[in-house]
Short mmCIF file of C-alpha atoms and ligand atoms in Angstrom, two decimals:
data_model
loop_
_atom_site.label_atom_id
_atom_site.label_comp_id
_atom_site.label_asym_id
_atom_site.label_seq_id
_atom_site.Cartn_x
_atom_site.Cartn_y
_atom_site.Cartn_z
CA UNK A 149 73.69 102.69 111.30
CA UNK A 150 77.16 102.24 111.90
CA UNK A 151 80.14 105.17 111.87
CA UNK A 152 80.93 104.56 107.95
CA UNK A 153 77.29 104.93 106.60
CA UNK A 154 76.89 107.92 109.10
CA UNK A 155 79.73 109.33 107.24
CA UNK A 156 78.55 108.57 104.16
CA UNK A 157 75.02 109.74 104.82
CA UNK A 158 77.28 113.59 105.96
CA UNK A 159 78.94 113.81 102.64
CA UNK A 160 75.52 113.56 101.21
CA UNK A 161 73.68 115.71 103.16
CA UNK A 162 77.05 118.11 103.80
CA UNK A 163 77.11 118.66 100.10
CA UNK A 164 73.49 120.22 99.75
CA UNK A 165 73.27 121.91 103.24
CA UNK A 166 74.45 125.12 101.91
CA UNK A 167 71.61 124.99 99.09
CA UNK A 168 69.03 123.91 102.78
CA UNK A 169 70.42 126.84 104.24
CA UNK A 170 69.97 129.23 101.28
CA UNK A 171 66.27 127.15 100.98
CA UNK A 172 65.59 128.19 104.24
CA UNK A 173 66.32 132.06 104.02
CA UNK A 174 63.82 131.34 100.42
CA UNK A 175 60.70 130.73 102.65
CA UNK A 176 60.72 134.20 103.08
CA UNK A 177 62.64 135.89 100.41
CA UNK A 178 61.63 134.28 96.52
CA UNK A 179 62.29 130.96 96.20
CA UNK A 180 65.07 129.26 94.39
CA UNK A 181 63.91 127.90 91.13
CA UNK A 182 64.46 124.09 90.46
CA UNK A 183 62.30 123.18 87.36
CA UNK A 184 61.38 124.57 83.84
CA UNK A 185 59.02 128.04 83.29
CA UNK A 186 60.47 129.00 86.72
CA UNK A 187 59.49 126.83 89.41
CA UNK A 188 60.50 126.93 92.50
CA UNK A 189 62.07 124.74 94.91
CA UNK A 190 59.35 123.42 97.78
CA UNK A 191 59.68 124.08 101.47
CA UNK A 192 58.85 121.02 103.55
CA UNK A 193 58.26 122.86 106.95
CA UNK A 194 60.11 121.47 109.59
CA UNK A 195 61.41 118.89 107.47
CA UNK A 196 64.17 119.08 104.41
CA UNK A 197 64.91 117.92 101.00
CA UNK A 198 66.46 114.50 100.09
CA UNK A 199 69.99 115.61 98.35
CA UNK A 200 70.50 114.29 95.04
CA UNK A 201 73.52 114.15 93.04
CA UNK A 202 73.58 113.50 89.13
CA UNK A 203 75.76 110.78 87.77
CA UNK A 204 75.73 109.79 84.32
CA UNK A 205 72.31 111.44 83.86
CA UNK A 206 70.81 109.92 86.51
CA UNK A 207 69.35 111.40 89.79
CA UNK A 208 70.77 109.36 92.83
CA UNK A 209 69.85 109.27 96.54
CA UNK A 210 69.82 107.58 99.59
CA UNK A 211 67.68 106.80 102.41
CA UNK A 212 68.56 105.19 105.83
CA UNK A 213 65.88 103.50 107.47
CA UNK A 214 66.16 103.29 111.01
CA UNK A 215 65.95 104.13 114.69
CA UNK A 216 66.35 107.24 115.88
CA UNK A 217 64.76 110.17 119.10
CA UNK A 218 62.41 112.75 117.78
CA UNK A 219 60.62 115.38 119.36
CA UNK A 220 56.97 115.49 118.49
CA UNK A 221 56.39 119.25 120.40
CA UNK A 222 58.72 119.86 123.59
CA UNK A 223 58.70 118.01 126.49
CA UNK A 224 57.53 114.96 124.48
CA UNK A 225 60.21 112.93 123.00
CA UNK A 226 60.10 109.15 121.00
CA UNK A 227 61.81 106.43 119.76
CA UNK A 228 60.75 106.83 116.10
CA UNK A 229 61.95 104.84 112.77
CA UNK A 230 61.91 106.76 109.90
CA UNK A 231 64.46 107.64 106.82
CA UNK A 232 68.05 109.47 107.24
CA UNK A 233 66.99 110.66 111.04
CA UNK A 234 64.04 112.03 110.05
CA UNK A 235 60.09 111.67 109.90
CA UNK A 236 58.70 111.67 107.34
CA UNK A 237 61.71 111.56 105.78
CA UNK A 238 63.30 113.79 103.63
CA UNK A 239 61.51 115.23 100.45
CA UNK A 240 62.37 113.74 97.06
CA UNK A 241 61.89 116.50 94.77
CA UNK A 242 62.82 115.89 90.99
CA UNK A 243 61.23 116.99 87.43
CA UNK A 244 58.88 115.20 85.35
CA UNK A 245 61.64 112.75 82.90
CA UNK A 246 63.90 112.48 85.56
CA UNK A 247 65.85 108.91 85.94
CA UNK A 248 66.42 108.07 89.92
CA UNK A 249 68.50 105.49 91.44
CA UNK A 250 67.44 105.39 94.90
CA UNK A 251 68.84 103.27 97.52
CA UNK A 252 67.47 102.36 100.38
CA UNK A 253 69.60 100.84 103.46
CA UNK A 254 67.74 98.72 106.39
CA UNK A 255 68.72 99.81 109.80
CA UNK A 256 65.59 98.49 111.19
CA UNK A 257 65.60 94.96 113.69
CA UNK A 258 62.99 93.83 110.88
CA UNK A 259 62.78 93.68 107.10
CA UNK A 260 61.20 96.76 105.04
CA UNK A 261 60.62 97.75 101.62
CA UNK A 262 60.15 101.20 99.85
CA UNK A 263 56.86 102.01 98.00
CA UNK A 264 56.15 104.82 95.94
CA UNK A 265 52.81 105.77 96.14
CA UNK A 266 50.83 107.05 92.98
CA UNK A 267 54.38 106.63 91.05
CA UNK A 268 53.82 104.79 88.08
CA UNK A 269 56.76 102.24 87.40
CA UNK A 270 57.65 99.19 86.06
CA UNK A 271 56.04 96.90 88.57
CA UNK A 272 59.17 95.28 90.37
CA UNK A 273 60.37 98.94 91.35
CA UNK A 274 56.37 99.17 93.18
CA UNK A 275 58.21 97.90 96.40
CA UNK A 276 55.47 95.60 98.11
CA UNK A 277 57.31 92.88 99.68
CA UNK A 278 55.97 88.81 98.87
CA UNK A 279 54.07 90.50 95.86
CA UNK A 280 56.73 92.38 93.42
CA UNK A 281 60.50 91.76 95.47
CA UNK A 282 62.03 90.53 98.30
CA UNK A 283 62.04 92.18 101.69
CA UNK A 284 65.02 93.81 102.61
CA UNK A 285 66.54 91.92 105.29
CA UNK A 286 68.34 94.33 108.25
CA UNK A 287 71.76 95.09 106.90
CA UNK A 288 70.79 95.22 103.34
CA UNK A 289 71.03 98.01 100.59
CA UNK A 290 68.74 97.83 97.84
CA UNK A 291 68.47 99.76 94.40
CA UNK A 292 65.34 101.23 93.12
CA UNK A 293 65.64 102.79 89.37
CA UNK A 294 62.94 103.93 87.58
CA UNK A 295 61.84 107.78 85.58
CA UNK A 296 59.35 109.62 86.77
CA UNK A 297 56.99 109.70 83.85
CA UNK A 298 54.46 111.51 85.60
CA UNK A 299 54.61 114.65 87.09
CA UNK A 300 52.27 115.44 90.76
CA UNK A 301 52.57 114.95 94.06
CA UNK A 302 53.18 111.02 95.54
CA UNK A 303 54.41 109.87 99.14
CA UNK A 304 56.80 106.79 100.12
CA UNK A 305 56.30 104.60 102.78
CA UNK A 306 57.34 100.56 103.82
CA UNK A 307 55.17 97.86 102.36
CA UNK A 308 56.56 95.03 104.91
CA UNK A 309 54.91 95.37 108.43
CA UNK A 310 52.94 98.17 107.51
CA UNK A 311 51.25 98.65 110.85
CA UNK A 312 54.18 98.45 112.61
CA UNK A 313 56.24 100.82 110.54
CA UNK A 314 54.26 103.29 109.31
CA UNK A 315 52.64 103.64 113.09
CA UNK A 316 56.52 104.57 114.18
CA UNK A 317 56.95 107.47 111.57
CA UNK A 318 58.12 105.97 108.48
CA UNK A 319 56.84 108.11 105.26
CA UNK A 320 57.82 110.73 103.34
CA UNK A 321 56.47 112.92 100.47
CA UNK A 322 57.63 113.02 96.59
CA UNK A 323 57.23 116.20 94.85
CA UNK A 324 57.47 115.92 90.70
CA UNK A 325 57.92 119.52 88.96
CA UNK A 326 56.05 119.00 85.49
CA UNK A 327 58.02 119.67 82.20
CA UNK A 328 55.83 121.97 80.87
CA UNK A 329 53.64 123.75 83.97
CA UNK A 330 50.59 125.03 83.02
CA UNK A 331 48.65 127.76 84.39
CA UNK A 332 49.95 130.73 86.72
CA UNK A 333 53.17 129.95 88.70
CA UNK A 334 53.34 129.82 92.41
CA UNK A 335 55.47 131.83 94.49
CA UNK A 336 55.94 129.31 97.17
CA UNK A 337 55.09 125.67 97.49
CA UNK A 338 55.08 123.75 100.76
CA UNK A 339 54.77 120.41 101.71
CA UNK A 340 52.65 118.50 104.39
CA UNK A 341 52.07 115.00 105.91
CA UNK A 342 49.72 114.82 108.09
CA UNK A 343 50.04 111.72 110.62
CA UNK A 344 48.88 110.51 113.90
CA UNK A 345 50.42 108.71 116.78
CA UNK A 346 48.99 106.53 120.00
CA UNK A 347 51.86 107.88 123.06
CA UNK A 348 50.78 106.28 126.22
CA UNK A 349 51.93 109.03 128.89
CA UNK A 350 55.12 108.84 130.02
CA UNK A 351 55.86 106.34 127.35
CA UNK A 352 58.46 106.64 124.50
CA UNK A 353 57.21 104.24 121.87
CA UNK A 354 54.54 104.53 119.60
CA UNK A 355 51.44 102.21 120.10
CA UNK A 356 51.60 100.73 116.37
CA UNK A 357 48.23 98.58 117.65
CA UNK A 358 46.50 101.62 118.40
CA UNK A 359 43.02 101.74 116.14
CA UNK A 360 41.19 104.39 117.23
CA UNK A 361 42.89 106.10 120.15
CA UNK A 362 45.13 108.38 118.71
CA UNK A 363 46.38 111.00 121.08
CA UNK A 364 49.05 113.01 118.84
CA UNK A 365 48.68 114.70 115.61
CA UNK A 366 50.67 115.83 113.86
CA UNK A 367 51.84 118.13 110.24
CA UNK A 368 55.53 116.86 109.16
CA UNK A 369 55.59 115.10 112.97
CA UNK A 370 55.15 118.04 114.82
CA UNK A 371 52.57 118.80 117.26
CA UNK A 372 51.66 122.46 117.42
CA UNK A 373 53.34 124.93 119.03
CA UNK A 374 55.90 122.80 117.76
CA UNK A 375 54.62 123.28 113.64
CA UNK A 376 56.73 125.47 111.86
CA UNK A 377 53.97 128.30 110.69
CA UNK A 378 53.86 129.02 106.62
CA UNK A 379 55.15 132.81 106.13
CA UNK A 380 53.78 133.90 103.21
CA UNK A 381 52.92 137.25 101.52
CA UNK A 382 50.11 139.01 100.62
CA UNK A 383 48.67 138.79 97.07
CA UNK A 384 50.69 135.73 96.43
CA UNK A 385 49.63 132.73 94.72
CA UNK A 386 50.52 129.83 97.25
CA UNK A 387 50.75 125.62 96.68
CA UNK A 388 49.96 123.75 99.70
CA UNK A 389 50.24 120.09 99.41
CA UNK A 390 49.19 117.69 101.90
CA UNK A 391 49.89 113.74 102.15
CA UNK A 392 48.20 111.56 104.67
CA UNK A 393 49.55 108.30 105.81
CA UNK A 394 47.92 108.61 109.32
CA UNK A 395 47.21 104.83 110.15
CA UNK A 396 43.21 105.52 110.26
CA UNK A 397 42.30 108.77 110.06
CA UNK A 398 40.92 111.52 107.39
CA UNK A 399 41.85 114.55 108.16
CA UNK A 400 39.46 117.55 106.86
CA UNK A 401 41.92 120.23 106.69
CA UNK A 402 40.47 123.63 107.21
CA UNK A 403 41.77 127.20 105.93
CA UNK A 404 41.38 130.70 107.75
CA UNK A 405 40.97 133.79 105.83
CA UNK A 406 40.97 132.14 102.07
CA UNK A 407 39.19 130.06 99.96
CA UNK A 408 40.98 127.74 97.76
CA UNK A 409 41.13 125.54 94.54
CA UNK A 410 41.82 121.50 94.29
CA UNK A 411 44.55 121.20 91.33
CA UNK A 412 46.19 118.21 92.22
CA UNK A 413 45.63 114.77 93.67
CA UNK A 414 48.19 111.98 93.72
CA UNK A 415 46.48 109.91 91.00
CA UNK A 416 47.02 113.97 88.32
CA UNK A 417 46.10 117.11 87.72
CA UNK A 418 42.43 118.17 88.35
CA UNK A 419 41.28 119.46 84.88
CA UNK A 420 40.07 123.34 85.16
CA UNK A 421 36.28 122.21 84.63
CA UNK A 422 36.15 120.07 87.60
CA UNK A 423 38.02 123.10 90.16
CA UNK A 424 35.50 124.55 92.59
CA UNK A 425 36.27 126.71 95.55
CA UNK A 426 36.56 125.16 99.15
CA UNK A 427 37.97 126.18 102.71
CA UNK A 428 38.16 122.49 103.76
CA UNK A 429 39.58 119.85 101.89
CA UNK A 430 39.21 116.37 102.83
CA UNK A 431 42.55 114.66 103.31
CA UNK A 432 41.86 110.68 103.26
CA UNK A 433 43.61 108.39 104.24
CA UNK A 434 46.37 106.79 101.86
CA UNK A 435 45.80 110.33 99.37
CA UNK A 436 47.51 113.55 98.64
CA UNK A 437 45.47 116.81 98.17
CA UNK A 438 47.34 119.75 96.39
CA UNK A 439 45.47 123.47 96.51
CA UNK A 440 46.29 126.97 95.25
CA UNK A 441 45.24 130.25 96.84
CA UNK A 442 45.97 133.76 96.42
CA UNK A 443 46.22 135.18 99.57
CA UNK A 444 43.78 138.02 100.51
CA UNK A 445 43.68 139.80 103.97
CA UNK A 446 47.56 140.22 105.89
CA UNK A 447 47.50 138.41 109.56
CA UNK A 448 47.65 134.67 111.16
CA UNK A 449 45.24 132.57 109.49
CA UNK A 450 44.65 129.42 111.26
CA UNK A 451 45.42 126.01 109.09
CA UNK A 452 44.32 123.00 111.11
CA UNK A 453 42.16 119.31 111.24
CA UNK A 454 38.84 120.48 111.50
CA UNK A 455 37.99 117.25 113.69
CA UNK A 456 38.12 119.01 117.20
CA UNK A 457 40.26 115.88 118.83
CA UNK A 458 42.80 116.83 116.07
CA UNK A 459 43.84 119.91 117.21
CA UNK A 460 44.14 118.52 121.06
CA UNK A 461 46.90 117.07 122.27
CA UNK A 462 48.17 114.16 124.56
CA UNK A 463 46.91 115.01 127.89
CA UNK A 464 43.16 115.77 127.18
CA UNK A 465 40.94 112.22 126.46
CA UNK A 466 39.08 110.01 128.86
CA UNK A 467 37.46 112.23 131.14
CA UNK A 468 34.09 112.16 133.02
CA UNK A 469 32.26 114.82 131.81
CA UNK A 470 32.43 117.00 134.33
CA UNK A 471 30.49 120.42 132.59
CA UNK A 472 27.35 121.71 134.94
CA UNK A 473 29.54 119.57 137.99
CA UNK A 474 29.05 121.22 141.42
CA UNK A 475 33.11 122.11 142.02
CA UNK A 476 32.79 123.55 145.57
CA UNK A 477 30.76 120.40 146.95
CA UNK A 478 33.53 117.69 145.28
CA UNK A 479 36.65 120.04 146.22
CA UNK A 480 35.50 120.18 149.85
CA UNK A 481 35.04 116.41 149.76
CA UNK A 482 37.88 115.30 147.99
CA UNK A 483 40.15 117.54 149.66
CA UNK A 484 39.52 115.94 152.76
CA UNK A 485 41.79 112.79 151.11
CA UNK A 486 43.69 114.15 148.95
CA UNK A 487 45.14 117.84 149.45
CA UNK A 488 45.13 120.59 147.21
CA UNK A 489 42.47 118.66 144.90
CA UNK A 490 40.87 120.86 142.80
CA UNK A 491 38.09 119.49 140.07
CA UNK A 492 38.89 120.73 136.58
CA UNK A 493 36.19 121.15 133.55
CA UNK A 494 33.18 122.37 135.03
CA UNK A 495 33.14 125.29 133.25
CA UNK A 496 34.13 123.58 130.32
CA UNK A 497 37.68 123.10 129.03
CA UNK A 498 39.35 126.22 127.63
CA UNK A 499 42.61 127.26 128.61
CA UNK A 500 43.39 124.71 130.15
CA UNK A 501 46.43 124.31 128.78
CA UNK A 502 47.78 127.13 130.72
CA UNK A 503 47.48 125.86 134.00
CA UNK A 504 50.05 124.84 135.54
CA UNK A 505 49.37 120.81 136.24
CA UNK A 506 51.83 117.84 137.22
CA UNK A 507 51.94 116.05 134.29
CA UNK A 508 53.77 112.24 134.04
CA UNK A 509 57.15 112.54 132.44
CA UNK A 510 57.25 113.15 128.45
CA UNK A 511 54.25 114.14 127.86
CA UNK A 512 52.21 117.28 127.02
CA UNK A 513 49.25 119.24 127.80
CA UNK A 514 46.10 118.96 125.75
CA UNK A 515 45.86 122.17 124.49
CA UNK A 516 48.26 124.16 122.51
CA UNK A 517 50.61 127.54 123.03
CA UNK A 518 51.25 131.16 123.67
CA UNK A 519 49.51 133.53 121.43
CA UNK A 520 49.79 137.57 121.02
CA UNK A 521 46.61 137.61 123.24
CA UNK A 522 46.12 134.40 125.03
CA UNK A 523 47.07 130.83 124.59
CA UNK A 524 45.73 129.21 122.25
CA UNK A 525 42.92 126.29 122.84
CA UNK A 526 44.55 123.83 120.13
CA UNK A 527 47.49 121.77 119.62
CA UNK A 528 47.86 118.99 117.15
CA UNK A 529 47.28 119.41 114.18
CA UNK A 530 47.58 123.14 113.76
CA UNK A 531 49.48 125.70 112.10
CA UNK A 532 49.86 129.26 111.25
CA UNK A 533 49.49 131.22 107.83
CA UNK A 534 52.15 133.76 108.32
CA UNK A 535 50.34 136.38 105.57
CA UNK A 536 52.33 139.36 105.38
CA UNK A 537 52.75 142.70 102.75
CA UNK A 538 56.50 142.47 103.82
CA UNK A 539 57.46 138.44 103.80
CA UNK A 540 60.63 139.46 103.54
CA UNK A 541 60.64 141.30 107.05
CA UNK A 542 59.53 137.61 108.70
CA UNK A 543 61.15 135.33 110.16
CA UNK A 544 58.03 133.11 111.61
CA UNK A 545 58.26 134.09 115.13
CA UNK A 546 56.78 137.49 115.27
CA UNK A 547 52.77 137.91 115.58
CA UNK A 548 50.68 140.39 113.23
CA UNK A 549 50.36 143.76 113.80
CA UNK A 550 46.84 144.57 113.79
CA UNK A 551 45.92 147.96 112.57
CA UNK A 552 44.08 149.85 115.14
CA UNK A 553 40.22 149.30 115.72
CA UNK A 554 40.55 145.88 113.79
CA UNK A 555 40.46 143.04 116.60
CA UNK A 556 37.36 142.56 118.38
CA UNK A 557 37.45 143.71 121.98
CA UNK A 558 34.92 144.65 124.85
CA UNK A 559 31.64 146.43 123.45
CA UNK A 560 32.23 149.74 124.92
CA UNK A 561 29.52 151.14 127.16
CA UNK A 562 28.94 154.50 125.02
CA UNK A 563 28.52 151.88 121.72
CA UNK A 564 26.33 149.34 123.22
CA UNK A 565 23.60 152.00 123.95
CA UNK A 566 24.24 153.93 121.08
CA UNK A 567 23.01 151.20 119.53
CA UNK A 568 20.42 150.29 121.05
CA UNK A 569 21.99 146.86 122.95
CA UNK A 570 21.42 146.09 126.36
CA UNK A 571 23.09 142.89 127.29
CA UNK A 572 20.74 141.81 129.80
CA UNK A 573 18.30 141.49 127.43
CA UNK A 574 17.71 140.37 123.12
CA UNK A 575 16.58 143.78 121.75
CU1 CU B 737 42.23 115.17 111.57
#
């Protein structure tokens, strides 16, 4: 990108970062309202919202592909490519009849195109390079212009080198508002894409030939602790929409403390008849899943992969299994040539992630972060339902407040033989 486009890109994204700022006070307070019968404006956690400005009628943005450092969870930093400095890229929310002119500039050393996934268009706006236009050469600006007809959730990505690309970080979601919403409105609306990455430790590149061995997850490229967690307050209907453009992986994504209803997919709206409750919905590949809840019980509800090498992160694949291992006999013997040696995993592998171990530069421990009562065994792809009775009050960094008597705990003695449990033996 050179200084001119940088500049240009500022005055676009100056102009709407008071509305991101006033956005980002509305996770918590209610939300501003962007589309008719009052809905409101999404949140893309740890992300933003492409900035649009209307000429003539039409809706016009721009994205930047390019190069650019991002940090997946601290202490792990890459060279990613992705749109306007970010991955995914920024949100492009609009309403249902809405006219775009979107232009996309290639900063990349190699061609790319733009595709709109699950938008319907007129086919030379579809974006697959060879098949429906020419790739955009490195130095180029194209022009996509099409309406949305449809209203739903959709995702962007390159259609030139798609290994390649879409390994390094390059999607992004699309959020239509329909013109006439049916059923009961949400009072907030977030916005997910779920990806994975192959980091060799140490390394700062993303392995786009990796097939199987992912080793970072992430929810809007963020490794937990690093996910932003969803504040949200109690007795309010919520929209949680998920994208996944992970090169190979589904991702079941699991809910604490609710049960749920699939309304949307990228291809519509699921029709009432076919709803059903769930906890886990299956995110596939190359799909977006949209559900609606009404939260139920205040505290920090889990959200996370329920694949259990989902919610680890870099530093935790490839080991011997080393559960049931004699520790005492190997220390004493490997000690002997190399110092200080002590054998990990024997007694399985929790907490782990709280030691303290020498880990090669830029990288991160397998297991996740602090919480209110111990760290917490996952990373990855994990985050935190913020349910509160006072949203307002939360900022995202303070832990629930657990009435008293309400968090399990040590059996006390007096309980345990009151009723009748002796924990020597079943009774
Ligand atoms: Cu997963």
């Amino acid at each position: 990108m050179n200084r001119r486009e940088l500049m240009q890109l500022g005055v676009l994204t100056g102009g709407a970062l008071a509305a991101r700022d006033a956005l980002a006070k509305a996770v918590a307070t209610p939300g501003v309202v962007v589309a008719p019968g009052g809905q409101k404006a999404v949140v893309t956690p740890n992300g933003s919202t492409l900035p649009m400005k209307l000429v003539g009628g039409v809706k016009v943005g721009h994205l930047i592909a390019h190069e650019f450092d991002h940090e997946l969870a601290p202490g792990l930093k890459i060279k990613a490519w992705g749109y306007n400095g970010s991955t995914p890229g920024p949100t492009i929310e609009v309403t249902q009849g809405d006219r775009v002119r979107l232009y996309v500039t290639n900063r990349l050393p190699e061609a790319t195109t733009v595709h709109w996934h699950g938008v319907i268009l007129p086919n030379g706006m579809d974006g697959v390079s060879g098949l429906t236009q020419k790739p955009i050469e490195p130095g180029e600006t194209f022009l996509y212009e099409f309406t949305f007809k449809d209203a739903g959730t959709f995702m962007y990505h390159p259609h030139f080198d798609e290994m390649t690309q879409m390994a390094l970080g390059m999607n992004g979601m699309i959020v239509v508002h329909p013109k006439a919403p049916r059923g009961p409105r949400v009072a907030r609306d977030f916005v997910l894409m779920a990806h994975e990455w192959l980091i060799h430790p140490g390394a700062a590149r993303p392995d786009p030939n990796a097939m199987s061995d992912f080793n970072v997850l992430t929810f809007n490229s963020k490794a937990f602790p690093a996910t932003a967690p969803l504040v949200m307050g109690l007795g309010e209907r919520v929209r949680i929409r998920i994208g996944n453009l992970s090169p190979m992986d589904h991702h079941p994504i699991h809910l604490h403390g609710l049960s749920a209803e699939l309304t949307w997919t990228d291809g519509g709206e699921v029709p009432q008849s076919a709803r059903h409750p769930e906890t886990t919905f299956l995110v596939p590949v190359g799909s977006v899943r949209v559900f609606e809840f009404v939260t139920r019980e205040p505290g920090d509800w889990a959200m996370h992969c329920h694949m259990t090498h989902h919610v680890m992160n870099q530093m935790g694949h490839g080991f011997p299994v080393m559960i049931g291992a004699d520790a005492q006999k190997i220390d004493r013997r490997v000690q002997a040539l190399v110092p200080g040696y002590m054998t990990m995993g024997h007694d399985g592998m929790g907490a782990m992630g709280s030691m303290r171990m020498r880990m090669p530069a830029n990288s991160i421990p397998m297991m996740g972060g602090k919480g209110p009562f111990a760290s917490i065994d996952m990373g990855g792809m994990f985050t935190v339902l913020k349910v509160r009775a006072r949203p307002e009050e939360e900022d995202g960094s303070g832990w629930y407040q657990h009435p008293k008597g309400t968090v399990a705990d040590l059996a006390p003695a007096e309980r345990l033989a009151a009723d009748g449990i002796d924990p020597e033996n079943l009774s």
